[in-house]
PDB file of C-alpha atoms in Angstrom:
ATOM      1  CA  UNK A1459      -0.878  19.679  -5.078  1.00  0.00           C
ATOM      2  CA  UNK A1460      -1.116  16.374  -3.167  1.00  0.00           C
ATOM      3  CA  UNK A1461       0.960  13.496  -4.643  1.00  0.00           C
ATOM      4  CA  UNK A1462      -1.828  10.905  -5.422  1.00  0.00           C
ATOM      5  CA  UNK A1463      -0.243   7.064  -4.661  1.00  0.00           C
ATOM      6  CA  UNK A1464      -2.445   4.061  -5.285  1.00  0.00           C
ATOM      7  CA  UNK A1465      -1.589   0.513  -3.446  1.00  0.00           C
ATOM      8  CA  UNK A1466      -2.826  -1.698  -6.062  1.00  0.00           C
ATOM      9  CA  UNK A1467      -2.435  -5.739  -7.039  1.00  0.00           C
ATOM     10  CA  UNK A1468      -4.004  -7.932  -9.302  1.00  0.00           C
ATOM     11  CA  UNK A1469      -4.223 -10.807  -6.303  1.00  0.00           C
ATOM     12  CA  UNK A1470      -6.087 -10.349  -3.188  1.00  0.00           C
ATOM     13  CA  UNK A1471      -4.056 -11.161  -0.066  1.00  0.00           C
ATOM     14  CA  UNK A1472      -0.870  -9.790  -0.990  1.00  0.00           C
ATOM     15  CA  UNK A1473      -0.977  -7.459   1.530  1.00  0.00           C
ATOM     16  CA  UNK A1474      -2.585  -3.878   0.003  1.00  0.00           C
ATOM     17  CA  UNK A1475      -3.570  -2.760   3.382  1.00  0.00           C
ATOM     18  CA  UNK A1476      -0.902  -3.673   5.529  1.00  0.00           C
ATOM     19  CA  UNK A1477       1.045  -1.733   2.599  1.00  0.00           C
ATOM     20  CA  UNK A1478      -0.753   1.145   2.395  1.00  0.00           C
ATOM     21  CA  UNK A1479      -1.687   1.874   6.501  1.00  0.00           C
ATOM     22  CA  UNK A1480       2.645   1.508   6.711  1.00  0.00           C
ATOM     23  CA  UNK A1481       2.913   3.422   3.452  1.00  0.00           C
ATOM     24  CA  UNK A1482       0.801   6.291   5.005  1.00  0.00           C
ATOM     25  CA  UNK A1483       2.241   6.189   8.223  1.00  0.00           C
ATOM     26  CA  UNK A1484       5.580   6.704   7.223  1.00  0.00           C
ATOM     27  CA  UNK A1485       5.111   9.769   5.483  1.00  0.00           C
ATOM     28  CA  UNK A1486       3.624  10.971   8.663  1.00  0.00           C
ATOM     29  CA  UNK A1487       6.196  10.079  10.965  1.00  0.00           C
ATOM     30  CA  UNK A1488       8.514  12.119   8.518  1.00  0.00           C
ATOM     31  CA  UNK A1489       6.214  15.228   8.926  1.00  0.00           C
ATOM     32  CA  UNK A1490       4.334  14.840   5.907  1.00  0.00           C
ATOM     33  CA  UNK A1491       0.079  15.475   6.010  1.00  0.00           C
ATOM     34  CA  UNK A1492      -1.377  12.147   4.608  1.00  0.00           C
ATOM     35  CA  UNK A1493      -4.975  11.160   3.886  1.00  0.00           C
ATOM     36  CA  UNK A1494      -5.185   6.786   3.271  1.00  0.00           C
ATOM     37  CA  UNK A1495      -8.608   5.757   1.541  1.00  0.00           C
ATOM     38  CA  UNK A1496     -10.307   2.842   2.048  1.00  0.00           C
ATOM     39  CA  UNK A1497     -11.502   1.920  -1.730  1.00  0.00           C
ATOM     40  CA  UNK A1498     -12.720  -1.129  -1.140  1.00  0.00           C
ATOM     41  CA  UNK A1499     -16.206  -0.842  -0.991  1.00  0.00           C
ATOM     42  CA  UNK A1500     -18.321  -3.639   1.084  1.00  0.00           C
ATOM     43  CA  UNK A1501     -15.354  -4.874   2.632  1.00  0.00           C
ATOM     44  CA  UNK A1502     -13.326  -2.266   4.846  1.00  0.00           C
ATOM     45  CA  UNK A1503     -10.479  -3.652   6.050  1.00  0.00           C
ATOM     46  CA  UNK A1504      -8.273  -0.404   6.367  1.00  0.00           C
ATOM     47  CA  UNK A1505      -9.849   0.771   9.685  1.00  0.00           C
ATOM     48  CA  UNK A1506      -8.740  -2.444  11.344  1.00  0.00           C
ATOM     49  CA  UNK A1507      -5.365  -2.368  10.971  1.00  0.00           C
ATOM     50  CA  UNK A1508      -5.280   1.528  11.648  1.00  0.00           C
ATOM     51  CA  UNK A1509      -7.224   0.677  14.717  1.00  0.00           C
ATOM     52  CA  UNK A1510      -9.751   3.293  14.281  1.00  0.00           C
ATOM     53  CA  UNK A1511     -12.505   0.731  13.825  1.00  0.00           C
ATOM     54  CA  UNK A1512     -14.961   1.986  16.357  1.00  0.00           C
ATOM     55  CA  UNK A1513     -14.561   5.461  15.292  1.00  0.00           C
ATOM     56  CA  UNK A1514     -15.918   5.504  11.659  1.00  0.00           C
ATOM     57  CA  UNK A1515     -19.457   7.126  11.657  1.00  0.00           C
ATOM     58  CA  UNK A1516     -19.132   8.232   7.718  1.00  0.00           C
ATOM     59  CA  UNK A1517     -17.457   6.623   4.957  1.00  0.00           C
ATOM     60  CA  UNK A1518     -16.185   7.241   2.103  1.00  0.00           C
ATOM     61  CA  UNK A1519     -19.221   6.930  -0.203  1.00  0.00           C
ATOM     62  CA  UNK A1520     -21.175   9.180   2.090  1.00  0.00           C
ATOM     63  CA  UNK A1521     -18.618  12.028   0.859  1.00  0.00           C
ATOM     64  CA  UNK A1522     -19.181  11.446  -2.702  1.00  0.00           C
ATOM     65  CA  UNK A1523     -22.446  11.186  -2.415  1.00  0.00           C
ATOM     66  CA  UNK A1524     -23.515  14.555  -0.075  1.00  0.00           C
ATOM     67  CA  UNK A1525     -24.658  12.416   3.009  1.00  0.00           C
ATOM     68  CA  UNK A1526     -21.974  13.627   4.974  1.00  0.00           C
ATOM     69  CA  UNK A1527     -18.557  16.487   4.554  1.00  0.00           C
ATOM     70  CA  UNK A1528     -15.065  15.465   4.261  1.00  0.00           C
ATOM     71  CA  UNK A1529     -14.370  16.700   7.837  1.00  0.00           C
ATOM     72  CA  UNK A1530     -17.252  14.693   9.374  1.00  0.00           C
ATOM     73  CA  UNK A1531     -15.800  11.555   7.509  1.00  0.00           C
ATOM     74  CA  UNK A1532     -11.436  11.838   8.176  1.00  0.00           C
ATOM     75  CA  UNK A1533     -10.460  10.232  10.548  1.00  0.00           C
ATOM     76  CA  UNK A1534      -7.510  11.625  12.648  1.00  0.00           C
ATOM     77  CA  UNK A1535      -5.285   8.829  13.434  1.00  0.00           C
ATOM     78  CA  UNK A1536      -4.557   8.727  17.314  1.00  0.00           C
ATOM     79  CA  UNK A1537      -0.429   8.318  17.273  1.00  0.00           C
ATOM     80  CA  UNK A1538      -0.104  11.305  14.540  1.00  0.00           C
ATOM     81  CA  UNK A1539      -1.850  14.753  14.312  1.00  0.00           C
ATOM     82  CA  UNK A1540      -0.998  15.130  10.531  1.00  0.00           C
ATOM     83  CA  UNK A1541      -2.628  11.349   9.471  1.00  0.00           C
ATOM     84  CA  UNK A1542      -5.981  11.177   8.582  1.00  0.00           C
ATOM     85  CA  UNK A1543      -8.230   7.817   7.458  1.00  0.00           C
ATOM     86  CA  UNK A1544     -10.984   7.567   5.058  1.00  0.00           C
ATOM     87  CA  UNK A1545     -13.012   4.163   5.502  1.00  0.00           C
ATOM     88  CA  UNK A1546     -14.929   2.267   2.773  1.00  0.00           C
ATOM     89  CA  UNK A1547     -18.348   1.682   3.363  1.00  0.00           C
ATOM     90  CA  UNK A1548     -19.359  -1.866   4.548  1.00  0.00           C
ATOM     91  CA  UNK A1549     -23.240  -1.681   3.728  1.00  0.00           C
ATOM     92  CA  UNK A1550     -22.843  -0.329  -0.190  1.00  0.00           C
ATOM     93  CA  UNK A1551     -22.349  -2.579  -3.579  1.00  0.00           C
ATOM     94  CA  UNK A1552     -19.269  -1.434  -5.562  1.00  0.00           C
ATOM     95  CA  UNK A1553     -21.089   0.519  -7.864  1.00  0.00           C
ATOM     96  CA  UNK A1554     -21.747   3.209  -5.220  1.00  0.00           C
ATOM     97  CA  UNK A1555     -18.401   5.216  -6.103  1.00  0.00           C
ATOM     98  CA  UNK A1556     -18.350   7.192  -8.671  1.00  0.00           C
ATOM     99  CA  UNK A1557     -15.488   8.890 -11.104  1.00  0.00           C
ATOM    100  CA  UNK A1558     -17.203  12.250 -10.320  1.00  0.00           C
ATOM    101  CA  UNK A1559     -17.544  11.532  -6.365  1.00  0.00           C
ATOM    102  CA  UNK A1560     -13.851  10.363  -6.249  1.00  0.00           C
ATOM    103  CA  UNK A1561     -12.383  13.072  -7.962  1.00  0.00           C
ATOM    104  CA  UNK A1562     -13.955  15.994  -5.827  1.00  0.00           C
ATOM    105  CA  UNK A1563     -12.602  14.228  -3.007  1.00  0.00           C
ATOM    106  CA  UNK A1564      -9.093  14.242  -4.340  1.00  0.00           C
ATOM    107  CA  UNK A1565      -9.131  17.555  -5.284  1.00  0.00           C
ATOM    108  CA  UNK A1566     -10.659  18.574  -1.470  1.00  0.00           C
ATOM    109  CA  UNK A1567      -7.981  16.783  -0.033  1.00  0.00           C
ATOM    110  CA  UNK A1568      -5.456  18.288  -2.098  1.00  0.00           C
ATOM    111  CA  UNK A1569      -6.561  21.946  -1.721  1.00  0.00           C
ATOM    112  CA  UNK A1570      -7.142  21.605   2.057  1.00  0.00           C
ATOM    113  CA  UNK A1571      -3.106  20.862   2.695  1.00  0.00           C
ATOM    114  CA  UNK A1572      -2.331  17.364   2.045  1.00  0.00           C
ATOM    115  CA  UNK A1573       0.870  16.132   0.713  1.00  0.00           C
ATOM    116  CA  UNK A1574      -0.153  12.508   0.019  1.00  0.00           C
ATOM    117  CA  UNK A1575      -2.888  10.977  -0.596  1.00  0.00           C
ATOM    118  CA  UNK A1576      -2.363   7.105  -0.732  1.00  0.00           C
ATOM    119  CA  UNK A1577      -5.399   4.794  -2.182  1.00  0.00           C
ATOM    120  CA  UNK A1578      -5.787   1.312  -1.162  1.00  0.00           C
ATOM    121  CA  UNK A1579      -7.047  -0.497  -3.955  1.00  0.00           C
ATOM    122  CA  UNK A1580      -9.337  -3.792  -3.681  1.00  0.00           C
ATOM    123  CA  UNK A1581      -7.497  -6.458  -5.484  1.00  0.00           C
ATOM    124  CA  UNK A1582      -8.423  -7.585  -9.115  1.00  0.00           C
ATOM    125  CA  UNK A1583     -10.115  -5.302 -12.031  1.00  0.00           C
ATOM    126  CA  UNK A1584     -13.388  -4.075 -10.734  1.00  0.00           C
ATOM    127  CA  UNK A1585     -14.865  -0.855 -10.673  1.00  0.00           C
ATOM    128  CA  UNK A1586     -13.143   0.066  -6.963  1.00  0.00           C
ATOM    129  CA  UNK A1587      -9.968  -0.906  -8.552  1.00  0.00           C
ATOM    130  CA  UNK A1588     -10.358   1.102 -11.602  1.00  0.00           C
ATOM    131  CA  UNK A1589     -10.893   4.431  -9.852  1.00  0.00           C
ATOM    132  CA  UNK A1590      -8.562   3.730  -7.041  1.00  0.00           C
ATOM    133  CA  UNK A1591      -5.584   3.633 -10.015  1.00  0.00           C
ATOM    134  CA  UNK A1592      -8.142   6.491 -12.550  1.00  0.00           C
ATOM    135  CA  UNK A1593      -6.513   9.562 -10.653  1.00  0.00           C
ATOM    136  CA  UNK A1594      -2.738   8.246  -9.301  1.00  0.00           C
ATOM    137  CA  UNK A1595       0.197  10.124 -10.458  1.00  0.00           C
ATOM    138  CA  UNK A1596       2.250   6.840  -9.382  1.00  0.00           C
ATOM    139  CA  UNK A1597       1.790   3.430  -8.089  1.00  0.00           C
ATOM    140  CA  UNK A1598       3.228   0.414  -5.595  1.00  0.00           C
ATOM    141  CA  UNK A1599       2.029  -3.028  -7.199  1.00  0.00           C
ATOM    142  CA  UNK A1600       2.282  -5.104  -4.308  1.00  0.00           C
ATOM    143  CA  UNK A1601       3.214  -8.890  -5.373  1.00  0.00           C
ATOM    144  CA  UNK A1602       4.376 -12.088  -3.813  1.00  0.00           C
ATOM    145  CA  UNK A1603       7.019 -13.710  -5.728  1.00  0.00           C
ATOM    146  CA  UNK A1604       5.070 -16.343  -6.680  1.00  0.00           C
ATOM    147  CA  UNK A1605       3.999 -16.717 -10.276  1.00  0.00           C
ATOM    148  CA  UNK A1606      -0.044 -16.027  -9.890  1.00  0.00           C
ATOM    149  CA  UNK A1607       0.717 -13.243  -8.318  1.00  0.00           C
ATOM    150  CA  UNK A1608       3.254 -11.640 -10.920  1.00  0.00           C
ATOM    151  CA  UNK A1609       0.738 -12.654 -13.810  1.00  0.00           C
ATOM    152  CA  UNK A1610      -2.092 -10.794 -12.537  1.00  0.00           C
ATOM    153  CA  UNK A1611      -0.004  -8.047 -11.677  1.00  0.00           C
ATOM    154  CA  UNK A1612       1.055  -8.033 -15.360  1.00  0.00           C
ATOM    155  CA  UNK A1613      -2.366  -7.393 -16.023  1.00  0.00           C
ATOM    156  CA  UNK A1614      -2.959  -4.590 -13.646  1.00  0.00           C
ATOM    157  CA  UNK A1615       0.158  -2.697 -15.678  1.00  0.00           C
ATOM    158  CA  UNK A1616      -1.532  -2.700 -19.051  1.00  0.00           C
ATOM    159  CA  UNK A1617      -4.505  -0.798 -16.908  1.00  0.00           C
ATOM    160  CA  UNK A1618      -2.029   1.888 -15.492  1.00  0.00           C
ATOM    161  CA  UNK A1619      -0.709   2.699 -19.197  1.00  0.00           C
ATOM    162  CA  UNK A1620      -4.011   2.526 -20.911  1.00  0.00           C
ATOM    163  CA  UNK A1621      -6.922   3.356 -18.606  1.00  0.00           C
ATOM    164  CA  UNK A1622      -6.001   6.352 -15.932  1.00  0.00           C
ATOM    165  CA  UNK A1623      -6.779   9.906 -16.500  1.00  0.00           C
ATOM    166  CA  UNK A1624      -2.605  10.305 -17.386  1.00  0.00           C
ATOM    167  CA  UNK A1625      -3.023   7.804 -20.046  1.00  0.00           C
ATOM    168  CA  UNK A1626      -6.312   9.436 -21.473  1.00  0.00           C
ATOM    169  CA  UNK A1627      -4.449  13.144 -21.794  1.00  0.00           C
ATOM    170  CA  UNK A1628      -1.094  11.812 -23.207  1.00  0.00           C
ATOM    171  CA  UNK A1629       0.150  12.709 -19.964  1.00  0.00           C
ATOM    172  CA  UNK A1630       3.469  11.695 -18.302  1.00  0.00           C
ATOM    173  CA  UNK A1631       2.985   7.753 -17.531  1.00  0.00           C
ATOM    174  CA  UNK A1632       2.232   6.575 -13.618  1.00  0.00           C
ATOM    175  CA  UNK A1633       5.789   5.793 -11.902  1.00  0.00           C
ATOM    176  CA  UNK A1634       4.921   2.499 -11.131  1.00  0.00           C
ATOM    177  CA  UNK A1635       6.906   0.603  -8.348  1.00  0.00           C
ATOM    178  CA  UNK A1636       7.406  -2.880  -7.222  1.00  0.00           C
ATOM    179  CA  UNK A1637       7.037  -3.843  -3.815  1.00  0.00           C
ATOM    180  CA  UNK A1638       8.075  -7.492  -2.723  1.00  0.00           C
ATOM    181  CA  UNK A1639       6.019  -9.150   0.175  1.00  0.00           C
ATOM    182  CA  UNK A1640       6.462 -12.483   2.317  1.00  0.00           C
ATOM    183  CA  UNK A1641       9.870 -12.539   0.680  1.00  0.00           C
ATOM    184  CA  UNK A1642      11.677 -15.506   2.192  1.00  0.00           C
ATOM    185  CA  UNK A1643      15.071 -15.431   1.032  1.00  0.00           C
ATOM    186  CA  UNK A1644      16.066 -19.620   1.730  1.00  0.00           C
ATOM    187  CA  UNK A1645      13.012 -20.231  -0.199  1.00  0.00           C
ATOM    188  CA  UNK A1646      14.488 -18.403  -3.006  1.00  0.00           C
ATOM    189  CA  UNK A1647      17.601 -20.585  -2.841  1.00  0.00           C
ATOM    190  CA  UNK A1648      15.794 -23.524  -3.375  1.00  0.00           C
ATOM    191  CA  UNK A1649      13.896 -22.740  -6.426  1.00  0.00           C
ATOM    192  CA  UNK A1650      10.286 -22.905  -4.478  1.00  0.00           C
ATOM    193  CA  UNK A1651       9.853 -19.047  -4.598  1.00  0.00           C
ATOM    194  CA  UNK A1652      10.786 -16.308  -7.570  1.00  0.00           C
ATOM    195  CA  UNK A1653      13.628 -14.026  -6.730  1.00  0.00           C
ATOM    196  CA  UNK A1654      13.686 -10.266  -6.760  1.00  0.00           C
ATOM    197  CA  UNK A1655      15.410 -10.432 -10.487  1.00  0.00           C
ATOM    198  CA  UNK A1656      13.076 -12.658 -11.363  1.00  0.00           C
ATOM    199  CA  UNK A1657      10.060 -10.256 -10.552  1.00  0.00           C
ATOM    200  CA  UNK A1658      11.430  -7.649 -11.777  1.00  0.00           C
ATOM    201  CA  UNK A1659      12.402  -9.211 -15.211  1.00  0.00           C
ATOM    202  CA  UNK A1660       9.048 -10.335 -16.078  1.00  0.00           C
ATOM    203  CA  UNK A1661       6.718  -6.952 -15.098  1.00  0.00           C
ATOM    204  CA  UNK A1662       9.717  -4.495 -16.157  1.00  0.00           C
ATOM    205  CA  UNK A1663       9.561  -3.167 -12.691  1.00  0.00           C
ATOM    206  CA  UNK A1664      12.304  -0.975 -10.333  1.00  0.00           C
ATOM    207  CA  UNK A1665      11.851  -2.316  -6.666  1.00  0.00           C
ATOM    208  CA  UNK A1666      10.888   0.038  -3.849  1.00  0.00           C
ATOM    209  CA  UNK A1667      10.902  -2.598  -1.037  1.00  0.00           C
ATOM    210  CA  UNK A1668      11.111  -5.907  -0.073  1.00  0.00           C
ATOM    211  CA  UNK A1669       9.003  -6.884   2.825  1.00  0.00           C
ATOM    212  CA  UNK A1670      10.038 -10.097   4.426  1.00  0.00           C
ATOM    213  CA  UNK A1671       7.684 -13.197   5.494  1.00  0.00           C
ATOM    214  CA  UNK A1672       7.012 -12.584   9.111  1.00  0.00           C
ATOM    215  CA  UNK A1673       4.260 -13.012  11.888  1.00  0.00           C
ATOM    216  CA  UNK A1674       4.902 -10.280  13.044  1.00  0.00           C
ATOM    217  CA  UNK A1675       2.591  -8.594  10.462  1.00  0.00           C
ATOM    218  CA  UNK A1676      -0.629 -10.528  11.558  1.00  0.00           C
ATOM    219  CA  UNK A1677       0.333 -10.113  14.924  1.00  0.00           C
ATOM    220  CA  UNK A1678       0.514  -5.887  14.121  1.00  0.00           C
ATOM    221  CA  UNK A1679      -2.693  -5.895  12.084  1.00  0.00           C
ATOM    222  CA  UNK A1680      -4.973  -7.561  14.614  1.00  0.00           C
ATOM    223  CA  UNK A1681      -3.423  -5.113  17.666  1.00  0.00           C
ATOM    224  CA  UNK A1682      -4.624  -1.934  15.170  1.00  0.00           C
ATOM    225  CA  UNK A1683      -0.929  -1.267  14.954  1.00  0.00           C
ATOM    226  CA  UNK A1684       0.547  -0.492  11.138  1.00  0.00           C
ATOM    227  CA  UNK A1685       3.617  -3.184  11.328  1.00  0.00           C
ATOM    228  CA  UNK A1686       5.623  -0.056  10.048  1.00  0.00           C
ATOM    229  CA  UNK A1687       5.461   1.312  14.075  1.00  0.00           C
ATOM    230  CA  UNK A1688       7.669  -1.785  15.376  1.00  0.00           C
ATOM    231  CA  UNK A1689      11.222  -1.025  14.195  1.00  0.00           C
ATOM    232  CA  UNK A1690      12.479  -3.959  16.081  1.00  0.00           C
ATOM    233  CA  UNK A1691      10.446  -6.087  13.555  1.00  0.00           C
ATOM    234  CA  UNK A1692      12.690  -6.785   9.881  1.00  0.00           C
ATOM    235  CA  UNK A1693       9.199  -6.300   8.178  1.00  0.00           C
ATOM    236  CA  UNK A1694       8.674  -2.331  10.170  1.00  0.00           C
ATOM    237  CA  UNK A1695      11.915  -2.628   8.939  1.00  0.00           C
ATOM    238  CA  UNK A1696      11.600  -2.999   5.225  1.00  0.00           C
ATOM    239  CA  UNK A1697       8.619  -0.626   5.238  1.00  0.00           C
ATOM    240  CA  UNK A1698      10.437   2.761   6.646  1.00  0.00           C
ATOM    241  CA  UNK A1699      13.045   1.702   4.819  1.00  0.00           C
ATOM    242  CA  UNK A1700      10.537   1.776   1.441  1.00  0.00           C
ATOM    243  CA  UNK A1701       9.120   5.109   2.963  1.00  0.00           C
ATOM    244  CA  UNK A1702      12.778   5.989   2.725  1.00  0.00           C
ATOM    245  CA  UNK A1703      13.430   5.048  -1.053  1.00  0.00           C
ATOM    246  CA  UNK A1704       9.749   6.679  -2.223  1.00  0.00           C
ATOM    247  CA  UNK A1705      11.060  10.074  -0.687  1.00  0.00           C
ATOM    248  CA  UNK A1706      14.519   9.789  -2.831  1.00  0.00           C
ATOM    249  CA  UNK A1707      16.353   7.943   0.043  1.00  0.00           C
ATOM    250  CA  UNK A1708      19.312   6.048  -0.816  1.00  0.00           C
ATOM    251  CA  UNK A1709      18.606   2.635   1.284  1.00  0.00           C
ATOM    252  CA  UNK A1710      19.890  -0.973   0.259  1.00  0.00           C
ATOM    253  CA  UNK A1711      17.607  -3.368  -0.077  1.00  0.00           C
ATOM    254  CA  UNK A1712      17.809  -5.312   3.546  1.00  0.00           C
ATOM    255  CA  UNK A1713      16.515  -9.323   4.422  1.00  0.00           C
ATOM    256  CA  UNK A1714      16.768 -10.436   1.087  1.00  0.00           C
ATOM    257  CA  UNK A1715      19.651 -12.898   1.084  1.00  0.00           C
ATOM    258  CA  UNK A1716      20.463 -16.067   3.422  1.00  0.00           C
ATOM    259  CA  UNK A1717      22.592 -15.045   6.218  1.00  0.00           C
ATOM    260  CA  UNK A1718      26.167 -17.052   5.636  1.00  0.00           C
ATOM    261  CA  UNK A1719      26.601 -19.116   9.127  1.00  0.00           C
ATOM    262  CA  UNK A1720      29.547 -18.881  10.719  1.00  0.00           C
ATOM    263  CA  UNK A1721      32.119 -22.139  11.345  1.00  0.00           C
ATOM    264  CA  UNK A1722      30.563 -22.420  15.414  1.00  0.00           C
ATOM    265  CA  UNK A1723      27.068 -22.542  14.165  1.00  0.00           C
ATOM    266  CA  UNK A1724      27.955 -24.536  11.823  1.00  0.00           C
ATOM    267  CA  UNK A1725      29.976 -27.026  14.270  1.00  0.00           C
ATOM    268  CA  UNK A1726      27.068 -26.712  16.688  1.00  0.00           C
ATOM    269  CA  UNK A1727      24.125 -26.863  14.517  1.00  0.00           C
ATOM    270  CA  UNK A1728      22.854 -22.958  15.247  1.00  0.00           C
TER     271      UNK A1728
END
């Protein structure tokens, strides 16, 4: 059986995507067979920053609703044989998915092979959200450590215990996981942004990763190019190192305090 991960937030722009393309590609660059679907119907963002735009012919709604097969809609991604991409549809309302639709696609995908199956989740409480969390057996809530962002997050908990397909059987709970993003450890210091213990004391939450601020996530996600792929970057960084910790990895959390300077750069200002 696929494990079934949803990337989900209650705050748009926390980075979902850029989560869930790194997410997916580092379970493939450690051999594992991943599907990522786009759930965010009308939008479609996940394409671009797999960079597999210009190769979508069917979506995801034209699976659940007959227009087209599984097959004709994956996508195989072009740097790894066992990664495969499921857009949204940009034409379609929201209400075009279905709980029905969704789940036979699931269930393909898990009988045809796959180990993972990660969801990327539009952001709020709407119907794409809903189903994108209805069939997860766990979760990454992506938040900034800024306080909007943690309340609406709260929110999006109290959905994961009470309205997924676990919670309706008295199944075992989601696992749900933290995941930090545009952490910027000096502005933690001075009081302008919530630390990791801060986070994690309010939502209840383990953390899986800490993703630092850095440009060099816009500048991956408008080359096509999951910021996961540049290991010279601290974000790719933070993300293989998250892959790491979701597979039972031991890895310490890296970028999250103020590097201590050193009596020269003190003495000459570096």
């Amino acid at each position: 059986m696929a494990e079934i991960i949803v990337v989900t937030s209650g705050k748009g722009g926390v980075g979902k995507t850029t989560t869930s393309a790194s997410i997916a590609c580092g379970l493939a660059r450690r051999g594992k067979k991943v599907a990522v679907i786009d759930f965010d119907v009308g939008l479609r963002n996940l394409d671009l920053i797999m960079g597999c735009e210009r190769r979508v012919v069917y979506d995801f709604v034209n699976v659940t609703t007959g227009e087209a097969t599984l097959k004709q809609a994956l996508i195989k991604d072009k740097r790894f044989d066992n990664l495969y991409v499921l857009a949204a549809s940009q034409t379609r309302d929201k209400d075009a998915l279905t709980k029905e639709g969704v789940e036979k696609v699931l269930n393909d995908l898990s009988a045809d092979g796959f180990d993972f199956i990660v969801c990327d989740s539009p952001a709020g409480i709407e119907k794409g959200a809903f189903l994108a969390m209805y069939f997860a057996d766990q979760a990454i809530v992506v938040v900034n450590p800024e306080v909007s962002s943690v309340r609406d997050s709260d929110r999006i908990l109290g959905l994961l215990d009470s309205k997924t397909r676990r919670a309706e059987s008295d199944g075992e709970p989601i696992k749900a996981n933290l995941l930090l993003t545009r952490y910027n450890p000096q502005r933690v210091e001075t009081g302008e942004m919530l630390s990791i213990n801060d986070v994690e004391e309010v939502l209840g939450l383990k953390t899986l990763g800490v993703i630092p601020e850095s440009g060099d996530v816009l500048n991956a996600s408008n080359k096509g190019e999951p910021v996961i792929l540049d290991l010279e970057s601290p974000a790719g960084q933070a993300y293989d190192d998250t892959v790491g910790r979701l597979l039972g990895e031991d890895r310490p959390l890296r970028f999250t305090t103020l590097e201590k300077k050193g009596f020269f750069s003190k003495l000459f200002g570096g």
